[in-house]
mmCIF file of C-alpha atoms in Angstrom:
data_model
loop_
_atom_site.group_PDB
_atom_site.id
_atom_site.type_symbol
_atom_site.label_atom_id
_atom_site.label_comp_id
_atom_site.label_asym_id
_atom_site.label_seq_id
_atom_site.Cartn_x
_atom_site.Cartn_y
_atom_site.Cartn_z
ATOM 1 C CA MET A 576 144.301 3.372 -15.950
ATOM 2 C CA ALA A 577 143.625 -0.252 -16.839
ATOM 3 C CA MET A 578 144.738 -3.215 -14.803
ATOM 4 C CA ASP A 579 146.847 -5.882 -16.260
ATOM 5 C CA PRO A 580 144.587 -8.815 -17.325
ATOM 6 C CA LEU A 581 146.910 -11.225 -15.558
ATOM 7 C CA ILE A 582 146.407 -9.395 -12.227
ATOM 8 C CA VAL A 583 142.617 -9.336 -12.720
ATOM 9 C CA THR A 584 142.623 -13.073 -13.425
ATOM 10 C CA ALA A 585 144.729 -13.718 -10.325
ATOM 11 C CA LEU A 586 142.433 -11.581 -8.143
ATOM 12 C CA VAL A 587 139.279 -13.274 -9.460
ATOM 13 C CA GLY A 588 140.838 -16.719 -9.014
ATOM 14 C CA GLY A 589 142.002 -15.875 -5.507
ATOM 15 C CA ALA A 590 138.595 -14.501 -4.544
ATOM 16 C CA ALA A 591 136.875 -17.595 -5.935
ATOM 17 C CA GLY A 592 139.257 -19.859 -4.008
ATOM 18 C CA LEU A 593 138.645 -17.881 -0.818
ATOM 19 C CA VAL A 594 134.861 -18.081 -1.217
ATOM 20 C CA THR A 595 135.018 -21.809 -2.006
ATOM 21 C CA GLY A 596 137.279 -22.487 0.982
ATOM 22 C CA LEU A 597 135.039 -20.546 3.349
ATOM 23 C CA ALA A 598 131.922 -22.251 2.027
ATOM 24 C CA SER A 599 133.371 -25.738 2.467
ATOM 25 C CA ALA A 600 134.697 -24.831 5.925
ATOM 26 C CA LEU A 601 131.173 -23.834 6.958
ATOM 27 C CA VAL A 602 129.115 -26.427 5.083
ATOM 28 C CA THR A 603 131.106 -29.542 6.005
ATOM 29 C CA PRO A 604 130.678 -29.239 9.797
ATOM 30 C CA TRP A 605 127.028 -28.283 9.348
ATOM 31 C CA ALA A 606 126.421 -31.380 7.215
ATOM 32 C CA GLN A 607 128.264 -33.580 9.735
ATOM 33 C CA TRP A 608 126.168 -32.099 12.535
ATOM 34 C CA GLY A 609 123.000 -32.981 10.601
ATOM 35 C CA VAL A 610 124.137 -36.575 10.115
ATOM 36 C CA GLU A 611 125.123 -36.864 13.788
ATOM 37 C CA LYS A 612 121.783 -35.398 14.883
ATOM 38 C CA ARG A 613 119.862 -37.976 12.808
ATOM 39 C CA ARG A 614 122.060 -40.802 14.130
ATOM 40 C CA LYS A 615 121.467 -39.793 17.769
ATOM 41 C CA LYS A 616 117.718 -39.471 17.135
ATOM 42 C CA LEU A 617 117.652 -42.993 15.669
ATOM 43 C CA GLU A 618 119.676 -44.360 18.604
ATOM 44 C CA HIS A 619 117.294 -42.708 21.081
ATOM 45 C CA ARG A 620 114.232 -44.060 19.335
ATOM 46 C CA THR A 621 115.701 -47.548 19.035
ATOM 47 C CA ALA A 622 116.520 -47.529 22.752
ATOM 48 C CA LYS A 623 112.946 -46.434 23.574
ATOM 49 C CA LEU A 624 111.482 -49.251 21.474
ATOM 50 C CA LYS A 625 113.789 -51.769 23.133
ATOM 51 C CA GLN A 626 112.779 -50.484 26.589
ATOM 52 C CA TRP A 627 109.056 -50.687 25.766
ATOM 53 C CA LYS A 628 109.338 -54.176 24.310
ATOM 54 C CA SER A 629 111.311 -55.345 27.341
ATOM 55 C CA GLY A 630 108.604 -54.016 29.674
ATOM 56 C CA LEU A 631 105.943 -55.731 27.596
ATOM 57 C CA ASN A 632 107.963 -58.955 27.662
ATOM 58 C CA ASP A 633 108.035 -58.801 31.484
ATOM 59 C CA ILE A 634 104.233 -58.744 31.554
ATOM 60 C CA ASP A 635 104.017 -61.560 29.023
ATOM 61 C CA SER A 636 106.489 -63.730 30.979
ATOM 62 C CA ALA A 637 104.559 -63.197 34.201
ATOM 63 C CA LEU A 638 101.333 -64.002 32.370
ATOM 64 C CA THR A 639 102.776 -67.255 31.031
ATOM 65 C CA LYS A 640 103.918 -68.226 34.513
ATOM 66 C CA TYR A 641 100.529 -67.272 35.981
ATOM 67 C CA ARG A 642 98.628 -69.168 33.293
ATOM 68 C CA THR A 643 100.634 -72.308 34.106
ATOM 69 C CA TRP A 644 100.057 -71.740 37.838
ATOM 70 C CA SER A 645 96.321 -71.175 37.390
ATOM 71 C CA GLU A 646 96.061 -74.441 35.486
ATOM 72 C CA GLY A 647 97.211 -76.238 38.628
ATOM 73 C CA ASN A 648 100.980 -76.215 38.243
ATOM 74 C CA VAL A 649 102.328 -74.151 41.136
ATOM 75 C CA LEU A 650 105.551 -72.495 40.087
ATOM 76 C CA TYR A 651 107.924 -70.610 42.280
ATOM 77 C CA ASP A 652 111.419 -69.282 42.256
ATOM 78 C CA PRO A 653 113.535 -71.702 44.330
ATOM 79 C CA SER A 654 115.544 -68.772 45.687
ATOM 80 C CA ASP A 655 112.310 -67.231 47.034
ATOM 81 C CA PRO A 656 109.887 -70.050 47.842
ATOM 82 C CA PHE A 657 107.224 -67.694 49.184
ATOM 83 C CA GLU A 658 106.837 -66.025 45.823
ATOM 84 C CA THR A 659 103.861 -67.282 43.837
ATOM 85 C CA ALA A 660 103.046 -66.811 40.202
ATOM 86 C CA GLU A 661 99.957 -64.833 41.158
ATOM 87 C CA GLU A 662 102.022 -62.302 43.112
ATOM 88 C CA ASP A 663 104.486 -62.010 40.211
ATOM 89 C CA PHE A 664 101.591 -61.545 37.839
ATOM 90 C CA LYS A 665 99.978 -58.788 39.909
ATOM 91 C CA ARG A 666 103.323 -57.058 40.323
ATOM 92 C CA ALA A 667 103.960 -57.277 36.562
ATOM 93 C CA LEU A 668 100.627 -55.567 35.925
ATOM 94 C CA ASP A 669 101.601 -52.681 38.210
ATOM 95 C CA ILE A 670 103.040 -50.711 35.293
ATOM 96 C CA ASP A 671 101.343 -47.325 35.498
ATOM 97 C CA ALA A 672 104.303 -45.769 37.336
ATOM 98 C CA ARG A 673 107.073 -47.631 35.528
ATOM 99 C CA PRO A 674 109.395 -45.428 33.456
ATOM 100 C CA TRP A 675 108.990 -47.492 30.291
ATOM 101 C CA PHE A 676 105.188 -47.216 30.384
ATOM 102 C CA LEU A 677 105.227 -43.509 31.248
ATOM 103 C CA SER A 678 107.615 -42.779 28.378
ATOM 104 C CA LEU A 679 105.395 -44.671 25.931
ATOM 105 C CA GLY A 680 102.491 -42.432 26.930
ATOM 106 C CA HIS A 681 104.396 -39.376 25.668
ATOM 107 C CA TYR A 682 104.234 -40.745 22.124
ATOM 108 C CA LEU A 683 100.514 -41.585 22.135
ATOM 109 C CA SER A 684 97.492 -39.419 21.603
ATOM 110 C CA ASP A 685 95.558 -38.473 24.738
ATOM 111 C CA CYS A 686 92.777 -40.814 23.664
ATOM 112 C CA LYS A 687 95.126 -43.807 23.212
ATOM 113 C CA SER A 688 96.975 -43.037 26.442
ATOM 114 C CA THR A 689 93.696 -42.864 28.382
ATOM 115 C CA ALA A 690 92.492 -46.118 26.822
ATOM 116 C CA LEU A 691 95.708 -47.910 27.807
ATOM 117 C CA ARG A 692 95.502 -46.558 31.357
ATOM 118 C CA GLN A 693 91.935 -47.880 31.600
ATOM 119 C CA LEU A 694 93.112 -51.311 30.464
ATOM 120 C CA VAL A 695 95.908 -51.203 33.057
ATOM 121 C CA THR A 696 93.418 -50.295 35.799
ATOM 122 C CA ARG A 697 91.072 -53.103 34.741
ATOM 123 C CA ALA A 698 93.899 -55.649 34.575
ATOM 124 C CA GLN A 699 95.123 -54.579 38.022
ATOM 125 C CA SER A 700 91.700 -54.643 39.663
ATOM 126 C CA THR A 701 90.723 -57.933 37.996
ATOM 127 C CA PRO A 702 93.979 -59.760 37.201
ATOM 128 C CA THR A 703 92.741 -62.373 34.755
ATOM 129 C CA VAL A 704 94.480 -63.950 31.802
ATOM 130 C CA GLU A 705 91.935 -62.345 29.465
ATOM 131 C CA ASN A 706 92.487 -58.830 30.847
ATOM 132 C CA ALA A 707 96.253 -59.255 30.724
ATOM 133 C CA ASN A 708 96.104 -60.556 27.148
ATOM 134 C CA GLU A 709 94.016 -57.559 26.099
ATOM 135 C CA LEU A 710 96.473 -55.202 27.781
ATOM 136 C CA ILE A 711 99.462 -56.897 26.134
ATOM 137 C CA ARG A 712 97.798 -56.807 22.687
ATOM 138 C CA ASN A 713 96.983 -53.108 23.008
ATOM 139 C CA ILE A 714 100.408 -52.091 24.276
ATOM 140 C CA ALA A 715 102.066 -54.145 21.522
ATOM 141 C CA SER A 716 99.821 -52.478 18.951
ATOM 142 C CA GLU A 717 100.731 -48.997 20.195
ATOM 143 C CA ILE A 718 104.448 -49.826 20.190
ATOM 144 C CA LEU A 719 104.126 -51.089 16.619
ATOM 145 C CA THR A 720 102.269 -47.918 15.596
ATOM 146 C CA VAL A 721 105.028 -45.708 17.017
ATOM 147 C CA GLU A 722 107.684 -47.913 15.399
ATOM 148 C CA LYS A 723 105.988 -47.484 12.023
ATOM 149 C CA GLN A 724 105.656 -43.721 12.499
ATOM 150 C CA TRP A 725 109.371 -43.568 13.205
ATOM 151 C CA LYS A 726 110.056 -45.817 10.194
ATOM 152 C CA ILE A 727 112.158 -48.220 12.225
ATOM 153 C CA GLY A 728 112.148 -51.952 11.724
#
C-alpha cells in the first residue's frame, strides 16, 4: 500500500520544520550564553586592570610627594597637619596585603610573584626613591604583560 506523494511531502516538510525549529531554539540561547560569558570575562579583566593600575598610581603619587619632600619641600595635607610625605610614602609601599596586589599575584608565575614580593620587602625596609621606582617599574611591567596576554588595550 503506497502513500500518497502529497502526504509524504507534507510529512517530510513538517519533520524538517520541527527539526529546524528545535535546533534554533537550542542553538540561539547557547550562542547568546557564549557571547554573554565572553562579555563578562572581558568586564572582569578590565576591572582587574583598572584596580591594579589604580593601586600602582597610589604608589607613584606618594613617591612624587615624597620626592618633593625629600628635596626640602615639606608637604602635608592641611586637613591632617601631622601627616608627612614620608609617612604617606611608607604607607603606600605597604602593599603586600592589599587586595589589588594580592589579586595581581594570582596572574603571575611563582617566580615573578616571588620577585615582586622581594622588591616590596626591599622597598619597605629601605624606602628610597630608587627602590620605589624599581618596584613601580616592575609592577607596571607585570600589569602590561597580563594585559597583553588578555589582549586588552
